[in-house]
Amino acid sequence: MVEIKKGHPLKAVLFDMDGVLFDSMKNHTLAWYRALSSREIPCERDEFYQYEGATAEWTINLIFERTYHRQATKQEIEELYTLKSKYFNELPEAGPMPGAKEVLKIVREHGLLPVVVTGSGQQSLLKRLTEEYAGFVNASTLVTAFDVEHGKPHPEPYLKGLQKAHAMPDEAFIIENAPLGVKQLQEAGADLIYPDMSALQKYLPQLLAEPHNRA
Ligand code: CA
Protein backbone atom coordinates (compact mmCIF):
# COMPACT_ATOMS: atom_id res chain seq x y z
CA MET A 1 0.00 0.00 0.00
CA VAL A 2 1.28 3.43 -0.88
CA GLU A 3 -0.47 6.45 0.44
CA ILE A 4 0.52 9.67 -1.27
CA LYS A 5 -0.73 12.92 0.16
CA LYS A 6 -0.39 15.61 -2.45
CA GLY A 7 0.69 19.11 -1.54
CA HIS A 8 4.22 20.00 -0.44
CA PRO A 9 7.19 18.37 -2.13
CA LEU A 10 7.91 14.95 -0.71
CA LYS A 11 10.69 14.63 1.87
CA ALA A 12 10.37 11.14 3.30
CA VAL A 13 8.92 7.68 2.80
CA LEU A 14 7.82 5.74 5.89
CA PHE A 15 8.30 1.99 5.57
CA ASP A 16 6.60 -0.66 7.63
CA MET A 17 8.94 -3.56 8.55
CA ASP A 18 7.01 -6.83 8.97
CA GLY A 19 5.46 -7.84 5.70
CA VAL A 20 7.16 -4.97 3.82
CA LEU A 21 10.92 -5.22 4.45
CA PHE A 22 10.87 -8.77 5.84
CA ASP A 23 8.66 -11.70 4.96
CA SER A 24 8.23 -12.24 8.69
CA MET A 25 4.52 -12.26 9.48
CA LYS A 26 4.18 -16.03 9.19
CA ASN A 27 6.83 -16.39 11.91
CA HIS A 28 5.16 -13.83 14.20
CA THR A 29 1.76 -15.51 13.94
CA LEU A 30 3.18 -18.98 14.61
CA ALA A 31 5.27 -17.74 17.56
CA TRP A 32 2.27 -16.01 19.15
CA TYR A 33 0.12 -19.08 18.63
CA ARG A 34 2.72 -21.38 20.19
CA ALA A 35 3.40 -19.08 23.15
CA LEU A 36 -0.25 -18.65 24.14
CA SER A 37 -1.21 -22.26 23.41
CA SER A 38 1.63 -23.47 25.63
CA ARG A 39 -0.13 -21.61 28.48
CA GLU A 40 -3.49 -23.07 27.39
CA ILE A 41 -4.82 -19.67 26.37
CA PRO A 42 -7.27 -20.30 23.51
CA CYS A 43 -6.38 -18.57 20.22
CA GLU A 44 -6.10 -19.15 16.47
CA ARG A 45 -2.87 -18.68 14.58
CA ASP A 46 -4.46 -16.65 11.79
CA GLU A 47 -6.00 -14.10 14.16
CA PHE A 48 -2.52 -12.74 14.84
CA TYR A 49 -2.32 -11.41 11.27
CA GLN A 50 -5.04 -8.99 12.37
CA TYR A 51 -2.88 -7.62 15.18
CA GLU A 52 0.07 -6.94 12.90
CA GLY A 53 1.62 -3.63 13.89
CA ALA A 54 0.09 -3.62 17.37
CA THR A 55 2.34 -3.83 20.43
CA ALA A 56 2.78 -7.10 22.34
CA GLU A 57 1.02 -5.56 25.35
CA TRP A 58 -2.00 -4.62 23.26
CA THR A 59 -2.19 -8.09 21.70
CA ILE A 60 -1.90 -9.91 25.02
CA ASN A 61 -4.46 -7.63 26.68
CA LEU A 62 -6.94 -8.18 23.87
CA ILE A 63 -6.73 -11.93 24.37
CA PHE A 64 -6.81 -11.65 28.19
CA GLU A 65 -9.92 -9.44 28.09
CA ARG A 66 -11.64 -11.93 25.82
CA THR A 67 -10.59 -14.99 27.81
CA TYR A 68 -10.37 -13.81 31.43
CA HIS A 69 -12.25 -10.48 31.28
CA ARG A 70 -9.32 -8.58 32.68
CA GLN A 71 -6.05 -6.95 31.58
CA ALA A 72 -2.85 -8.96 31.86
CA THR A 73 -0.42 -8.05 34.63
CA LYS A 74 3.01 -6.63 33.75
CA GLN A 75 4.52 -9.95 34.76
CA GLU A 76 2.16 -11.94 32.54
CA ILE A 77 2.90 -9.68 29.59
CA GLU A 78 6.61 -10.04 30.13
CA GLU A 79 6.43 -13.80 30.50
CA LEU A 80 4.29 -14.31 27.40
CA TYR A 81 6.34 -11.91 25.29
CA THR A 82 9.57 -13.64 26.35
CA LEU A 83 8.01 -16.95 25.36
CA LYS A 84 6.82 -15.53 22.04
CA SER A 85 10.33 -14.21 21.33
CA LYS A 86 11.82 -17.61 22.16
CA TYR A 87 9.52 -19.37 19.68
CA PHE A 88 10.12 -16.63 17.11
CA ASN A 89 13.89 -17.03 17.38
CA GLU A 90 13.60 -20.81 16.97
CA LEU A 91 11.93 -20.44 13.56
CA PRO A 92 13.93 -20.27 10.32
CA GLU A 93 14.94 -16.63 9.65
CA ALA A 94 12.42 -14.65 7.63
CA GLY A 95 14.02 -13.41 4.42
CA PRO A 96 14.03 -9.85 3.16
CA MET A 97 10.99 -9.05 1.02
CA PRO A 98 11.91 -9.41 -2.67
CA GLY A 99 12.15 -5.95 -4.27
CA ALA A 100 12.36 -4.06 -0.98
CA LYS A 101 16.01 -3.06 -1.28
CA GLU A 102 15.43 -1.80 -4.81
CA VAL A 103 12.50 0.30 -3.59
CA LEU A 104 14.73 1.82 -0.88
CA LYS A 105 17.36 2.61 -3.52
CA ILE A 106 14.84 4.41 -5.71
CA VAL A 107 13.61 6.41 -2.73
CA ARG A 108 17.20 7.51 -2.00
CA GLU A 109 17.92 8.31 -5.64
CA HIS A 110 14.99 10.72 -5.58
CA GLY A 111 16.48 12.54 -2.61
CA LEU A 112 13.89 11.24 -0.14
CA LEU A 113 14.64 9.94 3.34
CA PRO A 114 13.50 6.39 4.13
CA VAL A 115 12.26 5.96 7.73
CA VAL A 116 11.20 2.59 9.15
CA VAL A 117 8.13 2.65 11.40
CA THR A 118 7.37 -0.66 13.11
CA GLY A 119 5.35 -1.71 16.12
CA SER A 120 7.83 -4.53 16.61
CA GLY A 121 10.12 -4.89 19.59
CA GLN A 122 11.55 -8.18 18.34
CA GLN A 123 15.25 -7.53 18.98
CA SER A 124 16.56 -10.27 16.68
CA LEU A 125 14.63 -8.83 13.74
CA LEU A 126 15.52 -5.21 14.55
CA LYS A 127 19.19 -6.17 14.60
CA ARG A 128 18.84 -7.90 11.24
CA LEU A 129 17.01 -4.87 9.89
CA THR A 130 20.00 -2.60 10.44
CA GLU A 131 22.33 -5.28 9.01
CA GLU A 132 20.28 -6.37 6.01
CA TYR A 133 19.36 -2.79 5.14
CA ALA A 134 22.65 -1.19 6.21
CA GLY A 135 23.06 2.21 4.59
CA PHE A 136 19.29 2.68 4.46
CA VAL A 137 18.22 2.28 8.10
CA ASN A 138 19.87 3.35 11.34
CA ALA A 139 18.75 4.36 14.83
CA SER A 140 18.02 7.94 13.75
CA THR A 141 15.59 6.77 11.06
CA LEU A 142 13.86 3.97 12.95
CA VAL A 143 10.72 3.98 15.13
CA THR A 144 10.08 0.77 17.09
CA ALA A 145 7.83 -0.49 19.88
CA PHE A 146 10.35 1.04 22.31
CA ASP A 147 9.68 4.56 21.01
CA VAL A 148 5.90 4.61 21.29
CA GLU A 149 3.06 4.23 23.80
CA HIS A 150 0.59 3.00 21.20
CA GLY A 151 1.12 0.55 18.38
CA LYS A 152 -0.43 0.84 14.95
CA PRO A 153 -3.07 1.54 13.82
CA HIS A 154 -2.77 4.41 16.32
CA PRO A 155 -1.13 7.36 14.52
CA GLU A 156 1.60 7.84 17.15
CA PRO A 157 4.26 5.65 15.46
CA TYR A 158 3.78 7.46 12.15
CA LEU A 159 3.87 10.88 13.81
CA LYS A 160 7.16 9.89 15.47
CA GLY A 161 8.43 8.77 12.06
CA LEU A 162 7.54 12.14 10.56
CA GLN A 163 9.36 13.87 13.43
CA LYS A 164 12.49 11.84 12.71
CA ALA A 165 12.26 12.89 9.06
CA HIS A 166 11.49 16.54 9.98
CA ALA A 167 8.55 16.19 7.62
CA MET A 168 4.93 17.35 7.69
CA PRO A 169 2.21 14.77 7.01
CA ASP A 170 1.80 15.96 3.41
CA GLU A 171 5.55 15.70 2.81
CA ALA A 172 5.68 11.92 3.20
CA PHE A 173 3.89 8.75 2.23
CA ILE A 174 3.62 5.37 3.88
CA ILE A 175 4.32 1.92 2.48
CA GLU A 176 2.29 -0.68 4.37
CA ASN A 177 1.20 -4.21 3.60
CA ALA A 178 -2.24 -5.73 3.79
CA PRO A 179 -2.34 -8.53 6.34
CA LEU A 180 -6.10 -8.84 5.96
CA GLY A 181 -6.27 -8.38 2.22
CA VAL A 182 -6.62 -5.63 -0.31
CA LYS A 183 -10.29 -4.85 0.44
CA GLN A 184 -9.34 -3.65 3.91
CA LEU A 185 -6.65 -1.40 2.48
CA GLN A 186 -9.21 0.19 0.19
CA GLU A 187 -11.58 0.74 3.10
CA ALA A 188 -8.75 2.29 5.12
CA GLY A 189 -8.25 4.85 2.37
CA ALA A 190 -5.07 3.67 0.63
CA ASP A 191 -4.38 5.87 -2.38
CA LEU A 192 -2.54 3.23 -4.39
CA ILE A 193 -2.41 -0.54 -4.08
CA TYR A 194 0.23 -2.80 -5.63
CA PRO A 195 0.33 -6.60 -5.45
CA ASP A 196 3.93 -6.73 -4.14
CA MET A 197 7.18 -4.81 -3.65
CA SER A 198 8.42 -5.73 -7.13
CA ALA A 199 5.37 -4.10 -8.70
CA LEU A 200 5.89 -1.02 -6.54
CA GLN A 201 9.55 -0.96 -7.61
CA LYS A 202 8.45 -0.81 -11.23
CA TYR A 203 6.02 2.09 -10.80
CA LEU A 204 7.77 4.10 -8.09
CA PRO A 205 10.16 6.15 -10.30
CA GLN A 206 7.23 7.33 -12.41
CA LEU A 207 5.20 8.08 -9.29
CA LEU A 208 7.97 10.14 -7.71
CA ALA A 209 8.64 11.98 -10.95
CA GLU A 210 5.06 13.23 -11.24
CA PRO A 211 5.09 17.02 -11.01
CA HIS A 212 2.42 17.22 -8.28
CA ASN A 213 4.69 15.25 -6.00
CA ARG A 214 7.76 17.34 -6.60
CA ALA A 215 6.52 20.88 -7.22
CA1 CA B 1 3.26 -4.94 8.37
PDB file of C-alpha atoms and ligand atoms in Angstrom:
ATOM      1  CA  MET A   1       0.000   0.000   0.000  1.00  0.00           C
ATOM      2  CA  VAL A   2       1.282   3.432  -0.876  1.00  0.00           C
ATOM      3  CA  GLU A   3      -0.466   6.453   0.442  1.00  0.00           C
ATOM      4  CA  ILE A   4       0.519   9.665  -1.271  1.00  0.00           C
ATOM      5  CA  LYS A   5      -0.731  12.925   0.165  1.00  0.00           C
ATOM      6  CA  LYS A   6      -0.388  15.611  -2.447  1.00  0.00           C
ATOM      7  CA  GLY A   7       0.694  19.105  -1.538  1.00  0.00           C
ATOM      8  CA  HIS A   8       4.218  20.000  -0.436  1.00  0.00           C
ATOM      9  CA  PRO A   9       7.192  18.367  -2.129  1.00  0.00           C
ATOM     10  CA  LEU A  10       7.909  14.953  -0.707  1.00  0.00           C
ATOM     11  CA  LYS A  11      10.686  14.634   1.872  1.00  0.00           C
ATOM     12  CA  ALA A  12      10.368  11.138   3.303  1.00  0.00           C
ATOM     13  CA  VAL A  13       8.923   7.681   2.803  1.00  0.00           C
ATOM     14  CA  LEU A  14       7.820   5.742   5.890  1.00  0.00           C
ATOM     15  CA  PHE A  15       8.297   1.986   5.565  1.00  0.00           C
ATOM     16  CA  ASP A  16       6.597  -0.665   7.628  1.00  0.00           C
ATOM     17  CA  MET A  17       8.940  -3.562   8.548  1.00  0.00           C
ATOM     18  CA  ASP A  18       7.009  -6.825   8.975  1.00  0.00           C
ATOM     19  CA  GLY A  19       5.463  -7.842   5.696  1.00  0.00           C
ATOM     20  CA  VAL A  20       7.155  -4.973   3.824  1.00  0.00           C
ATOM     21  CA  LEU A  21      10.917  -5.215   4.448  1.00  0.00           C
ATOM     22  CA  PHE A  22      10.870  -8.768   5.841  1.00  0.00           C
ATOM     23  CA  ASP A  23       8.661 -11.704   4.963  1.00  0.00           C
ATOM     24  CA  SER A  24       8.227 -12.244   8.687  1.00  0.00           C
ATOM     25  CA  MET A  25       4.518 -12.260   9.484  1.00  0.00           C
ATOM     26  CA  LYS A  26       4.177 -16.028   9.194  1.00  0.00           C
ATOM     27  CA  ASN A  27       6.831 -16.387  11.913  1.00  0.00           C
ATOM     28  CA  HIS A  28       5.158 -13.835  14.198  1.00  0.00           C
ATOM     29  CA  THR A  29       1.758 -15.510  13.941  1.00  0.00           C
ATOM     30  CA  LEU A  30       3.182 -18.977  14.605  1.00  0.00           C
ATOM     31  CA  ALA A  31       5.269 -17.742  17.564  1.00  0.00           C
ATOM     32  CA  TRP A  32       2.269 -16.011  19.154  1.00  0.00           C
ATOM     33  CA  TYR A  33       0.119 -19.076  18.631  1.00  0.00           C
ATOM     34  CA  ARG A  34       2.721 -21.384  20.194  1.00  0.00           C
ATOM     35  CA  ALA A  35       3.402 -19.085  23.150  1.00  0.00           C
ATOM     36  CA  LEU A  36      -0.249 -18.648  24.136  1.00  0.00           C
ATOM     37  CA  SER A  37      -1.212 -22.259  23.411  1.00  0.00           C
ATOM     38  CA  SER A  38       1.627 -23.473  25.633  1.00  0.00           C
ATOM     39  CA  ARG A  39      -0.132 -21.613  28.484  1.00  0.00           C
ATOM     40  CA  GLU A  40      -3.490 -23.069  27.394  1.00  0.00           C
ATOM     41  CA  ILE A  41      -4.825 -19.669  26.371  1.00  0.00           C
ATOM     42  CA  PRO A  42      -7.272 -20.302  23.508  1.00  0.00           C
ATOM     43  CA  CYS A  43      -6.382 -18.572  20.218  1.00  0.00           C
ATOM     44  CA  GLU A  44      -6.099 -19.149  16.466  1.00  0.00           C
ATOM     45  CA  ARG A  45      -2.871 -18.680  14.580  1.00  0.00           C
ATOM     46  CA  ASP A  46      -4.464 -16.649  11.788  1.00  0.00           C
ATOM     47  CA  GLU A  47      -5.996 -14.100  14.156  1.00  0.00           C
ATOM     48  CA  PHE A  48      -2.515 -12.737  14.835  1.00  0.00           C
ATOM     49  CA  TYR A  49      -2.321 -11.412  11.270  1.00  0.00           C
ATOM     50  CA  GLN A  50      -5.039  -8.990  12.368  1.00  0.00           C
ATOM     51  CA  TYR A  51      -2.885  -7.619  15.178  1.00  0.00           C
ATOM     52  CA  GLU A  52       0.074  -6.942  12.897  1.00  0.00           C
ATOM     53  CA  GLY A  53       1.624  -3.633  13.889  1.00  0.00           C
ATOM     54  CA  ALA A  54       0.091  -3.623  17.374  1.00  0.00           C
ATOM     55  CA  THR A  55       2.344  -3.825  20.429  1.00  0.00           C
ATOM     56  CA  ALA A  56       2.776  -7.099  22.343  1.00  0.00           C
ATOM     57  CA  GLU A  57       1.023  -5.556  25.350  1.00  0.00           C
ATOM     58  CA  TRP A  58      -2.001  -4.621  23.264  1.00  0.00           C
ATOM     59  CA  THR A  59      -2.189  -8.090  21.696  1.00  0.00           C
ATOM     60  CA  ILE A  60      -1.901  -9.907  25.020  1.00  0.00           C
ATOM     61  CA  ASN A  61      -4.459  -7.633  26.683  1.00  0.00           C
ATOM     62  CA  LEU A  62      -6.939  -8.184  23.875  1.00  0.00           C
ATOM     63  CA  ILE A  63      -6.734 -11.931  24.374  1.00  0.00           C
ATOM     64  CA  PHE A  64      -6.807 -11.649  28.188  1.00  0.00           C
ATOM     65  CA  GLU A  65      -9.920  -9.438  28.092  1.00  0.00           C
ATOM     66  CA  ARG A  66     -11.643 -11.926  25.817  1.00  0.00           C
ATOM     67  CA  THR A  67     -10.591 -14.988  27.810  1.00  0.00           C
ATOM     68  CA  TYR A  68     -10.366 -13.810  31.428  1.00  0.00           C
ATOM     69  CA  HIS A  69     -12.250 -10.482  31.280  1.00  0.00           C
ATOM     70  CA  ARG A  70      -9.321  -8.576  32.677  1.00  0.00           C
ATOM     71  CA  GLN A  71      -6.052  -6.949  31.581  1.00  0.00           C
ATOM     72  CA  ALA A  72      -2.852  -8.960  31.859  1.00  0.00           C
ATOM     73  CA  THR A  73      -0.420  -8.050  34.626  1.00  0.00           C
ATOM     74  CA  LYS A  74       3.008  -6.633  33.753  1.00  0.00           C
ATOM     75  CA  GLN A  75       4.525  -9.950  34.762  1.00  0.00           C
ATOM     76  CA  GLU A  76       2.156 -11.944  32.538  1.00  0.00           C
ATOM     77  CA  ILE A  77       2.897  -9.675  29.595  1.00  0.00           C
ATOM     78  CA  GLU A  78       6.614 -10.038  30.134  1.00  0.00           C
ATOM     79  CA  GLU A  79       6.434 -13.798  30.496  1.00  0.00           C
ATOM     80  CA  LEU A  80       4.287 -14.305  27.396  1.00  0.00           C
ATOM     81  CA  TYR A  81       6.344 -11.911  25.295  1.00  0.00           C
ATOM     82  CA  THR A  82       9.567 -13.638  26.349  1.00  0.00           C
ATOM     83  CA  LEU A  83       8.015 -16.950  25.359  1.00  0.00           C
ATOM     84  CA  LYS A  84       6.820 -15.532  22.042  1.00  0.00           C
ATOM     85  CA  SER A  85      10.328 -14.207  21.334  1.00  0.00           C
ATOM     86  CA  LYS A  86      11.822 -17.605  22.165  1.00  0.00           C
ATOM     87  CA  TYR A  87       9.517 -19.372  19.685  1.00  0.00           C
ATOM     88  CA  PHE A  88      10.121 -16.628  17.113  1.00  0.00           C
ATOM     89  CA  ASN A  89      13.891 -17.034  17.382  1.00  0.00           C
ATOM     90  CA  GLU A  90      13.602 -20.809  16.965  1.00  0.00           C
ATOM     91  CA  LEU A  91      11.933 -20.443  13.564  1.00  0.00           C
ATOM     92  CA  PRO A  92      13.932 -20.267  10.323  1.00  0.00           C
ATOM     93  CA  GLU A  93      14.944 -16.631   9.655  1.00  0.00           C
ATOM     94  CA  ALA A  94      12.423 -14.653   7.626  1.00  0.00           C
ATOM     95  CA  GLY A  95      14.023 -13.409   4.416  1.00  0.00           C
ATOM     96  CA  PRO A  96      14.033  -9.850   3.159  1.00  0.00           C
ATOM     97  CA  MET A  97      10.986  -9.053   1.018  1.00  0.00           C
ATOM     98  CA  PRO A  98      11.911  -9.409  -2.671  1.00  0.00           C
ATOM     99  CA  GLY A  99      12.153  -5.952  -4.272  1.00  0.00           C
ATOM    100  CA  ALA A 100      12.356  -4.059  -0.979  1.00  0.00           C
ATOM    101  CA  LYS A 101      16.012  -3.063  -1.283  1.00  0.00           C
ATOM    102  CA  GLU A 102      15.434  -1.804  -4.813  1.00  0.00           C
ATOM    103  CA  VAL A 103      12.504   0.300  -3.591  1.00  0.00           C
ATOM    104  CA  LEU A 104      14.730   1.818  -0.881  1.00  0.00           C
ATOM    105  CA  LYS A 105      17.364   2.606  -3.522  1.00  0.00           C
ATOM    106  CA  ILE A 106      14.840   4.409  -5.712  1.00  0.00           C
ATOM    107  CA  VAL A 107      13.605   6.409  -2.726  1.00  0.00           C
ATOM    108  CA  ARG A 108      17.195   7.507  -1.998  1.00  0.00           C
ATOM    109  CA  GLU A 109      17.925   8.313  -5.639  1.00  0.00           C
ATOM    110  CA  HIS A 110      14.986  10.721  -5.578  1.00  0.00           C
ATOM    111  CA  GLY A 111      16.479  12.538  -2.611  1.00  0.00           C
ATOM    112  CA  LEU A 112      13.893  11.237  -0.136  1.00  0.00           C
ATOM    113  CA  LEU A 113      14.643   9.942   3.342  1.00  0.00           C
ATOM    114  CA  PRO A 114      13.496   6.391   4.125  1.00  0.00           C
ATOM    115  CA  VAL A 115      12.257   5.960   7.731  1.00  0.00           C
ATOM    116  CA  VAL A 116      11.199   2.588   9.152  1.00  0.00           C
ATOM    117  CA  VAL A 117       8.129   2.649  11.397  1.00  0.00           C
ATOM    118  CA  THR A 118       7.372  -0.656  13.110  1.00  0.00           C
ATOM    119  CA  GLY A 119       5.347  -1.711  16.124  1.00  0.00           C
ATOM    120  CA  SER A 120       7.832  -4.526  16.607  1.00  0.00           C
ATOM    121  CA  GLY A 121      10.120  -4.889  19.594  1.00  0.00           C
ATOM    122  CA  GLN A 122      11.546  -8.175  18.340  1.00  0.00           C
ATOM    123  CA  GLN A 123      15.254  -7.533  18.983  1.00  0.00           C
ATOM    124  CA  SER A 124      16.560 -10.268  16.683  1.00  0.00           C
ATOM    125  CA  LEU A 125      14.635  -8.830  13.744  1.00  0.00           C
ATOM    126  CA  LEU A 126      15.516  -5.208  14.551  1.00  0.00           C
ATOM    127  CA  LYS A 127      19.187  -6.171  14.596  1.00  0.00           C
ATOM    128  CA  ARG A 128      18.836  -7.900  11.242  1.00  0.00           C
ATOM    129  CA  LEU A 129      17.010  -4.866   9.889  1.00  0.00           C
ATOM    130  CA  THR A 130      20.004  -2.600  10.439  1.00  0.00           C
ATOM    131  CA  GLU A 131      22.328  -5.278   9.012  1.00  0.00           C
ATOM    132  CA  GLU A 132      20.278  -6.373   6.007  1.00  0.00           C
ATOM    133  CA  TYR A 133      19.356  -2.786   5.136  1.00  0.00           C
ATOM    134  CA  ALA A 134      22.651  -1.186   6.213  1.00  0.00           C
ATOM    135  CA  GLY A 135      23.061   2.208   4.595  1.00  0.00           C
ATOM    136  CA  PHE A 136      19.287   2.679   4.458  1.00  0.00           C
ATOM    137  CA  VAL A 137      18.222   2.282   8.100  1.00  0.00           C
ATOM    138  CA  ASN A 138      19.868   3.347  11.338  1.00  0.00           C
ATOM    139  CA  ALA A 139      18.755   4.365  14.828  1.00  0.00           C
ATOM    140  CA  SER A 140      18.020   7.935  13.753  1.00  0.00           C
ATOM    141  CA  THR A 141      15.591   6.766  11.058  1.00  0.00           C
ATOM    142  CA  LEU A 142      13.860   3.970  12.953  1.00  0.00           C
ATOM    143  CA  VAL A 143      10.717   3.983  15.130  1.00  0.00           C
ATOM    144  CA  THR A 144      10.081   0.773  17.089  1.00  0.00           C
ATOM    145  CA  ALA A 145       7.826  -0.495  19.885  1.00  0.00           C
ATOM    146  CA  PHE A 146      10.350   1.038  22.307  1.00  0.00           C
ATOM    147  CA  ASP A 147       9.676   4.560  21.014  1.00  0.00           C
ATOM    148  CA  VAL A 148       5.895   4.605  21.295  1.00  0.00           C
ATOM    149  CA  GLU A 149       3.057   4.232  23.799  1.00  0.00           C
ATOM    150  CA  HIS A 150       0.588   2.998  21.202  1.00  0.00           C
ATOM    151  CA  GLY A 151       1.117   0.551  18.378  1.00  0.00           C
ATOM    152  CA  LYS A 152      -0.425   0.836  14.950  1.00  0.00           C
ATOM    153  CA  PRO A 153      -3.069   1.544  13.818  1.00  0.00           C
ATOM    154  CA  HIS A 154      -2.766   4.410  16.322  1.00  0.00           C
ATOM    155  CA  PRO A 155      -1.129   7.360  14.521  1.00  0.00           C
ATOM    156  CA  GLU A 156       1.599   7.836  17.149  1.00  0.00           C
ATOM    157  CA  PRO A 157       4.262   5.654  15.463  1.00  0.00           C
ATOM    158  CA  TYR A 158       3.780   7.457  12.152  1.00  0.00           C
ATOM    159  CA  LEU A 159       3.868  10.882  13.811  1.00  0.00           C
ATOM    160  CA  LYS A 160       7.159   9.888  15.474  1.00  0.00           C
ATOM    161  CA  GLY A 161       8.428   8.767  12.064  1.00  0.00           C
ATOM    162  CA  LEU A 162       7.538  12.139  10.560  1.00  0.00           C
ATOM    163  CA  GLN A 163       9.362  13.865  13.427  1.00  0.00           C
ATOM    164  CA  LYS A 164      12.486  11.837  12.712  1.00  0.00           C
ATOM    165  CA  ALA A 165      12.260  12.888   9.061  1.00  0.00           C
ATOM    166  CA  HIS A 166      11.491  16.539   9.977  1.00  0.00           C
ATOM    167  CA  ALA A 167       8.554  16.194   7.615  1.00  0.00           C
ATOM    168  CA  MET A 168       4.934  17.348   7.688  1.00  0.00           C
ATOM    169  CA  PRO A 169       2.207  14.768   7.013  1.00  0.00           C
ATOM    170  CA  ASP A 170       1.804  15.956   3.414  1.00  0.00           C
ATOM    171  CA  GLU A 171       5.545  15.695   2.809  1.00  0.00           C
ATOM    172  CA  ALA A 172       5.679  11.917   3.200  1.00  0.00           C
ATOM    173  CA  PHE A 173       3.894   8.752   2.231  1.00  0.00           C
ATOM    174  CA  ILE A 174       3.617   5.367   3.877  1.00  0.00           C
ATOM    175  CA  ILE A 175       4.316   1.915   2.483  1.00  0.00           C
ATOM    176  CA  GLU A 176       2.293  -0.680   4.366  1.00  0.00           C
ATOM    177  CA  ASN A 177       1.198  -4.215   3.598  1.00  0.00           C
ATOM    178  CA  ALA A 178      -2.239  -5.735   3.792  1.00  0.00           C
ATOM    179  CA  PRO A 179      -2.340  -8.531   6.344  1.00  0.00           C
ATOM    180  CA  LEU A 180      -6.096  -8.839   5.961  1.00  0.00           C
ATOM    181  CA  GLY A 181      -6.270  -8.381   2.223  1.00  0.00           C
ATOM    182  CA  VAL A 182      -6.620  -5.628  -0.305  1.00  0.00           C
ATOM    183  CA  LYS A 183     -10.286  -4.854   0.439  1.00  0.00           C
ATOM    184  CA  GLN A 184      -9.340  -3.653   3.914  1.00  0.00           C
ATOM    185  CA  LEU A 185      -6.650  -1.397   2.477  1.00  0.00           C
ATOM    186  CA  GLN A 186      -9.213   0.194   0.194  1.00  0.00           C
ATOM    187  CA  GLU A 187     -11.579   0.745   3.102  1.00  0.00           C
ATOM    188  CA  ALA A 188      -8.749   2.285   5.125  1.00  0.00           C
ATOM    189  CA  GLY A 189      -8.248   4.853   2.373  1.00  0.00           C
ATOM    190  CA  ALA A 190      -5.075   3.670   0.628  1.00  0.00           C
ATOM    191  CA  ASP A 191      -4.378   5.867  -2.385  1.00  0.00           C
ATOM    192  CA  LEU A 192      -2.545   3.235  -4.393  1.00  0.00           C
ATOM    193  CA  ILE A 193      -2.410  -0.537  -4.084  1.00  0.00           C
ATOM    194  CA  TYR A 194       0.230  -2.803  -5.633  1.00  0.00           C
ATOM    195  CA  PRO A 195       0.335  -6.603  -5.450  1.00  0.00           C
ATOM    196  CA  ASP A 196       3.932  -6.729  -4.142  1.00  0.00           C
ATOM    197  CA  MET A 197       7.182  -4.808  -3.654  1.00  0.00           C
ATOM    198  CA  SER A 198       8.420  -5.727  -7.130  1.00  0.00           C
ATOM    199  CA  ALA A 199       5.367  -4.097  -8.704  1.00  0.00           C
ATOM    200  CA  LEU A 200       5.888  -1.019  -6.543  1.00  0.00           C
ATOM    201  CA  GLN A 201       9.547  -0.960  -7.610  1.00  0.00           C
ATOM    202  CA  LYS A 202       8.451  -0.810 -11.235  1.00  0.00           C
ATOM    203  CA  TYR A 203       6.017   2.086 -10.797  1.00  0.00           C
ATOM    204  CA  LEU A 204       7.775   4.097  -8.094  1.00  0.00           C
ATOM    205  CA  PRO A 205      10.155   6.155 -10.303  1.00  0.00           C
ATOM    206  CA  GLN A 206       7.225   7.328 -12.414  1.00  0.00           C
ATOM    207  CA  LEU A 207       5.201   8.076  -9.291  1.00  0.00           C
ATOM    208  CA  LEU A 208       7.973  10.135  -7.714  1.00  0.00           C
ATOM    209  CA  ALA A 209       8.636  11.984 -10.948  1.00  0.00           C
ATOM    210  CA  GLU A 210       5.056  13.229 -11.245  1.00  0.00           C
ATOM    211  CA  PRO A 211       5.087  17.022 -11.015  1.00  0.00           C
ATOM    212  CA  HIS A 212       2.419  17.223  -8.284  1.00  0.00           C
ATOM    213  CA  ASN A 213       4.688  15.247  -5.997  1.00  0.00           C
ATOM    214  CA  ARG A 214       7.763  17.336  -6.603  1.00  0.00           C
ATOM    215  CA  ALA A 215       6.517  20.883  -7.215  1.00  0.00           C
TER     216      ALA A 215
HETATM  217 CA    CA B   1       3.263  -4.945   8.372  1.00  0.00          CA
END
